[in-house]
PDB file of C-alpha atoms in Angstrom:
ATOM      1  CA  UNK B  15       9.237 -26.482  -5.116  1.00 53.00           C
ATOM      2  CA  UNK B  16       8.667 -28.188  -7.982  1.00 60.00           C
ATOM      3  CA  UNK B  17       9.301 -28.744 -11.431  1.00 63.00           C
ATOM      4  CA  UNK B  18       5.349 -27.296 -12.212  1.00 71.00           C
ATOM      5  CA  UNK B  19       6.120 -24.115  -9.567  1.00 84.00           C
ATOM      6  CA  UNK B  20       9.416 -23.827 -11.635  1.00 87.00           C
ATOM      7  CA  UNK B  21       7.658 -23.721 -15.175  1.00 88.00           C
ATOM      8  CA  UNK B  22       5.250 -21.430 -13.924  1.00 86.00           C
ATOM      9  CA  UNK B  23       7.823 -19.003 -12.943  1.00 85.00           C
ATOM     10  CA  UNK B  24       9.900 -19.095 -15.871  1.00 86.00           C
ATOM     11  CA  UNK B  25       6.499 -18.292 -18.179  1.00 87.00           C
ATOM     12  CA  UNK B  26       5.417 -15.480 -15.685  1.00 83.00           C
ATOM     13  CA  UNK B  27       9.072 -14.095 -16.727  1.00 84.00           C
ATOM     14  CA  UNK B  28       8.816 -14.472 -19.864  1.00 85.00           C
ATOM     15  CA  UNK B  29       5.511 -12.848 -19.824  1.00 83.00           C
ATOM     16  CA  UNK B  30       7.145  -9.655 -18.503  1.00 78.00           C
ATOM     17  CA  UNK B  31      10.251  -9.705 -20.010  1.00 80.00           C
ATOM     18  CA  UNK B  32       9.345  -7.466 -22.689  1.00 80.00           C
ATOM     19  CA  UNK B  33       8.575  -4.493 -20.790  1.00 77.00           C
ATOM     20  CA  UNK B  34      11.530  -4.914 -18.942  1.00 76.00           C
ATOM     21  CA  UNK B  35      10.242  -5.938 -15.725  1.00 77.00           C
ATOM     22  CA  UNK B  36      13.045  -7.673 -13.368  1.00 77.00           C
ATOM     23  CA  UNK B  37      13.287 -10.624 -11.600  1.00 81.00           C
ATOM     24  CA  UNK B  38      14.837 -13.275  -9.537  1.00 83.00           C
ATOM     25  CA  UNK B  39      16.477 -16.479 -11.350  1.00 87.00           C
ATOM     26  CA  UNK B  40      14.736 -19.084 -10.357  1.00 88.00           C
ATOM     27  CA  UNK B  41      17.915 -20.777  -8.994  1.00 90.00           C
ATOM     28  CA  UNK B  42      18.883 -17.894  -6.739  1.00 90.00           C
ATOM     29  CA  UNK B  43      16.156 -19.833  -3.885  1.00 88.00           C
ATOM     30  CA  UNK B  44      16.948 -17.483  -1.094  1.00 90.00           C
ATOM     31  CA  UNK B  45      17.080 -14.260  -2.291  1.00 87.00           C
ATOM     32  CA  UNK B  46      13.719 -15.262  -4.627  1.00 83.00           C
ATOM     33  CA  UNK B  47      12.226 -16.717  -1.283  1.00 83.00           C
ATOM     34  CA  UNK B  48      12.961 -13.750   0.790  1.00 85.00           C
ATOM     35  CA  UNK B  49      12.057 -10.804  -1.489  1.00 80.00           C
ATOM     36  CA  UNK B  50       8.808 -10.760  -0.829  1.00 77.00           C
ATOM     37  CA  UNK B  51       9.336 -10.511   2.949  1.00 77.00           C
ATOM     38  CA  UNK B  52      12.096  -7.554   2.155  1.00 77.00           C
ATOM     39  CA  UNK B  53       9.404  -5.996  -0.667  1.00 73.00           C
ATOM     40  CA  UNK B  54       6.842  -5.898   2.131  1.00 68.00           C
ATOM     41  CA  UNK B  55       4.179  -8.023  -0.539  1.00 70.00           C
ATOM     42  CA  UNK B  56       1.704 -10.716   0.412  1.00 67.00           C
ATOM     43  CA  UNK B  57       0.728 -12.296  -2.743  1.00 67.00           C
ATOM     44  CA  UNK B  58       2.455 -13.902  -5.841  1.00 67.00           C
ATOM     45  CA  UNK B  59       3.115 -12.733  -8.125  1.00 72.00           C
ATOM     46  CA  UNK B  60       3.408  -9.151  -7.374  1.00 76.00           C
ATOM     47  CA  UNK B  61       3.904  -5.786  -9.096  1.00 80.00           C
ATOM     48  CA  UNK B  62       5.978  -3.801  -6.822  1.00 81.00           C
ATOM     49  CA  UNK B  63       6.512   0.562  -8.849  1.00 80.00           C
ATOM     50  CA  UNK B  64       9.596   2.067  -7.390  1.00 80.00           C
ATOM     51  CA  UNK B  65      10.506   5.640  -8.640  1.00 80.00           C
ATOM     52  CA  UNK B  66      14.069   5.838 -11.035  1.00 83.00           C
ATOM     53  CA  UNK B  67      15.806   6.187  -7.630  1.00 86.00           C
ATOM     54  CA  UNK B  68      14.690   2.377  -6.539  1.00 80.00           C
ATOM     55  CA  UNK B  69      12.325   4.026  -3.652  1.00 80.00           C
ATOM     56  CA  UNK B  70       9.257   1.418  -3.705  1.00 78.00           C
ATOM     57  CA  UNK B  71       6.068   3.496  -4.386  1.00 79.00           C
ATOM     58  CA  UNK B  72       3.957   0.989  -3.773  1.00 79.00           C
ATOM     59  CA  UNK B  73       3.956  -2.865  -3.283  1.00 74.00           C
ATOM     60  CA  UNK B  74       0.810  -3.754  -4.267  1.00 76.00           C
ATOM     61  CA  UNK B  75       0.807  -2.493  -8.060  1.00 81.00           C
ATOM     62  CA  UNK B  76      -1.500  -5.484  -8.928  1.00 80.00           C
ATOM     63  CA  UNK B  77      -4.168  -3.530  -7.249  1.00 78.00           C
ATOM     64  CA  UNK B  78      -3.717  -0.071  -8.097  1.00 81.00           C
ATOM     65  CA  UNK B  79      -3.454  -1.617 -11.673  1.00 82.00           C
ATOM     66  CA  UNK B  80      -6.838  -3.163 -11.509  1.00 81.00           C
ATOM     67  CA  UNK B  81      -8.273   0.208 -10.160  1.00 77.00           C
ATOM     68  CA  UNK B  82      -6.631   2.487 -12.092  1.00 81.00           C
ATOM     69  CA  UNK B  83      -5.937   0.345 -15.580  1.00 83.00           C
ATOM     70  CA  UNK B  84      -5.559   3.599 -17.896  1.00 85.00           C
ATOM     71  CA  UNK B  85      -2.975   4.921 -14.958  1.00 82.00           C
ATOM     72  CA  UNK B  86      -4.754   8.478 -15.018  1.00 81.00           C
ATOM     73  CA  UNK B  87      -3.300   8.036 -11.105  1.00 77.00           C
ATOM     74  CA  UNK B  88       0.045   6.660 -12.285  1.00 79.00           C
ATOM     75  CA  UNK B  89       2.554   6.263 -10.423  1.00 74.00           C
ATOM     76  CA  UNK B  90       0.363   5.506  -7.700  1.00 76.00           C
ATOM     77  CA  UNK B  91       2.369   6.931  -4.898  1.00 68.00           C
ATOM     78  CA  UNK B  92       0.993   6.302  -1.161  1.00 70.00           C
ATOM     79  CA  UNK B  93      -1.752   9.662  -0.589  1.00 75.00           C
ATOM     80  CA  UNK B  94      -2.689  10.498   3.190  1.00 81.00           C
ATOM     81  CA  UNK B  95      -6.439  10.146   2.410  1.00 85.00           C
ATOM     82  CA  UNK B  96      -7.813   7.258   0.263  1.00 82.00           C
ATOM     83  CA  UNK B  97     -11.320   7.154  -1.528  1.00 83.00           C
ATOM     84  CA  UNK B  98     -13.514   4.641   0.143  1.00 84.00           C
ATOM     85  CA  UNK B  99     -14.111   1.239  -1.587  1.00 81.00           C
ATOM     86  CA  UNK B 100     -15.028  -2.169  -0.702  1.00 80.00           C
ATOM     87  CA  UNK B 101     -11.808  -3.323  -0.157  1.00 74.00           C
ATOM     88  CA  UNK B 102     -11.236  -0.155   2.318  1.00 77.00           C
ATOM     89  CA  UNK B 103     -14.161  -1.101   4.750  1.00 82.00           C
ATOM     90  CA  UNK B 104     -12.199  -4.352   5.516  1.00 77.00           C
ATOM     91  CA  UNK B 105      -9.080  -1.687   6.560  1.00 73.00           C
ATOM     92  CA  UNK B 106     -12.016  -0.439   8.336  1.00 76.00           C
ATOM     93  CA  UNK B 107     -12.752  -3.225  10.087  1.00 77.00           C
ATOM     94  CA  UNK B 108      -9.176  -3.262  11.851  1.00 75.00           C
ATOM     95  CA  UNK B 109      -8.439   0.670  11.724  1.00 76.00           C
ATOM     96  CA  UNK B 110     -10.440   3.688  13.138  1.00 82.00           C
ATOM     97  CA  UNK B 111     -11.193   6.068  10.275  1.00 86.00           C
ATOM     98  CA  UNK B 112     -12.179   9.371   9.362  1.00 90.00           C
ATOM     99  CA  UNK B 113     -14.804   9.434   6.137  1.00 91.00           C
ATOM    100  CA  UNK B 114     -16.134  12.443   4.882  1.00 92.00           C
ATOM    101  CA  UNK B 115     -19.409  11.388   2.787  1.00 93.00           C
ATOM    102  CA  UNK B 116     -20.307  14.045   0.171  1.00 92.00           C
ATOM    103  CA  UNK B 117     -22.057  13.345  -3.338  1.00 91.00           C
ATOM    104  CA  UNK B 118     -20.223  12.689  -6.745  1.00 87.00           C
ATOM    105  CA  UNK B 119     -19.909  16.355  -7.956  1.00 88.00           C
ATOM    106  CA  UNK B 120     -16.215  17.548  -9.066  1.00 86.00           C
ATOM    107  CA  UNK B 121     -16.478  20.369  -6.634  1.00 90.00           C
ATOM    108  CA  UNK B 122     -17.701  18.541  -4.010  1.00 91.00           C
ATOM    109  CA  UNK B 123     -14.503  16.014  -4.403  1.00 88.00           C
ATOM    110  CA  UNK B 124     -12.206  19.018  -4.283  1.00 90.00           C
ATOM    111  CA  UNK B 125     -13.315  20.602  -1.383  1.00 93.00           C
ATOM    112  CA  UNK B 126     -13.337  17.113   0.482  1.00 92.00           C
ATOM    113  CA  UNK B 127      -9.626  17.162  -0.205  1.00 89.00           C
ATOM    114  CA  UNK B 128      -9.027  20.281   0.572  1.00 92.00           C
ATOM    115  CA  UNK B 129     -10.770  19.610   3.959  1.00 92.00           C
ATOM    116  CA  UNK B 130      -9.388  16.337   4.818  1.00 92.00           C
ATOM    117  CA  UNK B 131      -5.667  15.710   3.217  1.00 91.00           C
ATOM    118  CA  UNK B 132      -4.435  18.838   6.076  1.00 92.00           C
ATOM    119  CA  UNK B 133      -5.768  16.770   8.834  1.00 89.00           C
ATOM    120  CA  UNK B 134      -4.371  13.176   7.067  1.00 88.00           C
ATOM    121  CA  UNK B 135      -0.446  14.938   6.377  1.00 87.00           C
ATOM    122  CA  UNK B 136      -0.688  16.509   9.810  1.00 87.00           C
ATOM    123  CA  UNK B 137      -1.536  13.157  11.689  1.00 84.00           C
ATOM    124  CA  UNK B 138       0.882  11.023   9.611  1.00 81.00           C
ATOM    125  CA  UNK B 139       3.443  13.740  10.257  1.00 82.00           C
ATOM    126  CA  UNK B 140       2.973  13.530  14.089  1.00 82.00           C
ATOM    127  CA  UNK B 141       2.960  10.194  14.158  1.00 78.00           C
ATOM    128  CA  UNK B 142       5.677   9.868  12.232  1.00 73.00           C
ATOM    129  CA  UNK B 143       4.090   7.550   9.854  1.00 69.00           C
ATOM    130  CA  UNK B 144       5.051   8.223   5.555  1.00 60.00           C
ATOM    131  CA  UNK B 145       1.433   7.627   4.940  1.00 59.00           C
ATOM    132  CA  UNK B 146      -0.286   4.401   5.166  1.00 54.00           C
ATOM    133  CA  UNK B 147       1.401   1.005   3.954  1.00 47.00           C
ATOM    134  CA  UNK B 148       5.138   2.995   4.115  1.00 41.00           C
ATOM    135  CA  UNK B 149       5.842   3.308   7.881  1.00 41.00           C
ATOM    136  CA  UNK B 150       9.565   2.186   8.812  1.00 38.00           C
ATOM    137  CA  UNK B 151       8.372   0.264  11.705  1.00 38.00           C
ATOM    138  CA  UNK B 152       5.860  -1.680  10.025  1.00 39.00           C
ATOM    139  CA  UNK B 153       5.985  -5.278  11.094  1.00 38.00           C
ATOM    140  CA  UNK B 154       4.553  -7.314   8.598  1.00 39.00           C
ATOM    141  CA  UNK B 155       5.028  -7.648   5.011  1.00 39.00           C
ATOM    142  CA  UNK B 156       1.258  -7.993   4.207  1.00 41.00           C
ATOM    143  CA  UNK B 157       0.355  -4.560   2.548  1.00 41.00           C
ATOM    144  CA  UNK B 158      -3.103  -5.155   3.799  1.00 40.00           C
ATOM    145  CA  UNK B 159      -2.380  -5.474   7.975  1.00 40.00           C
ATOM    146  CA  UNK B 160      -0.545  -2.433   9.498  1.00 40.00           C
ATOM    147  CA  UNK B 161       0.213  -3.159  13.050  1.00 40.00           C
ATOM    148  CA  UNK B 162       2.800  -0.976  13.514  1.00 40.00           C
ATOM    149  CA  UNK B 163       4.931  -1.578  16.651  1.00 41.00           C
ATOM    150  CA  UNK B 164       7.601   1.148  18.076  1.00 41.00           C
ATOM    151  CA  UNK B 165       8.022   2.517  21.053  1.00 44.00           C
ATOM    152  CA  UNK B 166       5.091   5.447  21.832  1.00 46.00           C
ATOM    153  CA  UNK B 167       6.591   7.660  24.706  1.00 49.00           C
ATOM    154  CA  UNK B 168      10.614   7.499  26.028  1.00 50.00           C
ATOM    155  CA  UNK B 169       9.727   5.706  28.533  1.00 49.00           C
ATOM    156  CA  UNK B 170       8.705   2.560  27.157  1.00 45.00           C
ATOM    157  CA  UNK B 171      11.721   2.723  24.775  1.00 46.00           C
ATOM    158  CA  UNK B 172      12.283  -1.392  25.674  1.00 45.00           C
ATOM    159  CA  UNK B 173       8.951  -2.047  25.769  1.00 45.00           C
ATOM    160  CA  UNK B 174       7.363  -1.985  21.928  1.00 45.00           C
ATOM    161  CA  UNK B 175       3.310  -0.945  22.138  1.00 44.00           C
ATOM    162  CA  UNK B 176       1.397  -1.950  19.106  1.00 50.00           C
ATOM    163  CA  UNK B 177      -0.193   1.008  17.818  1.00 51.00           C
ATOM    164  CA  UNK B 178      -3.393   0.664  14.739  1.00 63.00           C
ATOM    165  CA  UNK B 179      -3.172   4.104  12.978  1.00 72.00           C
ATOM    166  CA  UNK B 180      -6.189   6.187  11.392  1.00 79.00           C
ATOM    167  CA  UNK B 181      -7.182   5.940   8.079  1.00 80.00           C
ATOM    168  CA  UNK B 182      -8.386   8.819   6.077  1.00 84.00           C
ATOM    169  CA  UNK B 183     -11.457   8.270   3.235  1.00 83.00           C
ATOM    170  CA  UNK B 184     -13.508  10.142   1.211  1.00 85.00           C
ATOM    171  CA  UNK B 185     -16.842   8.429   0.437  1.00 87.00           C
ATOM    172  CA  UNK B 186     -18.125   9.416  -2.714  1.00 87.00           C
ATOM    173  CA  UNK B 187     -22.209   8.765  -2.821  1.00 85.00           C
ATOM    174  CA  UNK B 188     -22.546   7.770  -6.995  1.00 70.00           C
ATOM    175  CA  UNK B 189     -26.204   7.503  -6.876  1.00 60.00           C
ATOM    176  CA  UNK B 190     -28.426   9.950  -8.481  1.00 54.00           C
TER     177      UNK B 190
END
């Protein structure tokens, strides 16, 4: 690292510091170089919402920030079914998915969910996953791959099968 990286950090601190956001001295090397692995985040710098317990609600609060920047969804916790966007067709790309299309009418929205979370809590629940991004066996710490990898019957209890969950979306159609 060096003395540029190190000035960086210290005014990305002190950009936060007011709102009480913590962080890692920038002489404690190992435990700043291996948060983001224990966080589970990809990028740097990253805005990682826990609940007043310390449970992380979500790692990547840099993008539900950007999508949400008046927090009407605040606090952003994980939701079995997701509405579709741009940057969920490249989840799409490496997850089946179930998308229910319907047009942008408030009722329309709310029968979608009523439809489709069931289906999402009852397949996360079966497959023992805490909803997408928040599955104990996840094995990597980028928020955008989940390749989970634990063991899928008692027999192969030794041997780990990597297993590509569903997704759940609604597509909203905004054109009129």
């Amino acid at each position: 690292m060096t003395a540029e990286s190190e000035q960086s950090y210290n005014r990305t601190v002190q950009s936060v510091s007011s709102v009480g956001a913590l962080s890692v001295p920038w002489s404690a090397t190992d435990a700043r170089l291996t948060m983001p692995a224990a966080l589970g985040v990809a990028g740097i710098p990253a805005l990682v919402i826990t609940d007043a317990a310390g449970k992380i609600l979500t790692a990547n609060g840099r993008q539900h920030l950007s999508a949400d920047p008046l927090g009407f969804n605040f606090p952003w916790a994980q939701r079995p079914v997701s509405v579709l966007t741009e940057q969920a067709l490249l989840k799409m790309a490496r997850h089946p998915a179930v998308v229910l299309f319907i047009d942008d009418e408030d009722s329309e929205i709310e029968f979608a969910e009523s439809v489709i979370t069931p289906s999402a809590e009852s397949y996360y629940e079966e497959c023992s996953i805490q909803f997408p991004g928040f599955c104990p066996y996840q094995n990597s710490s980028d928020d955008e791959t989940m390749d989970f990898d634990y063991p899928t019957s008692r027999h192969s209890r030794l041997k780990k099968k990597p297993f590509k969950h569903v997704m759940f979306y609604i597509g909203i159609d905004g054109t009129r």
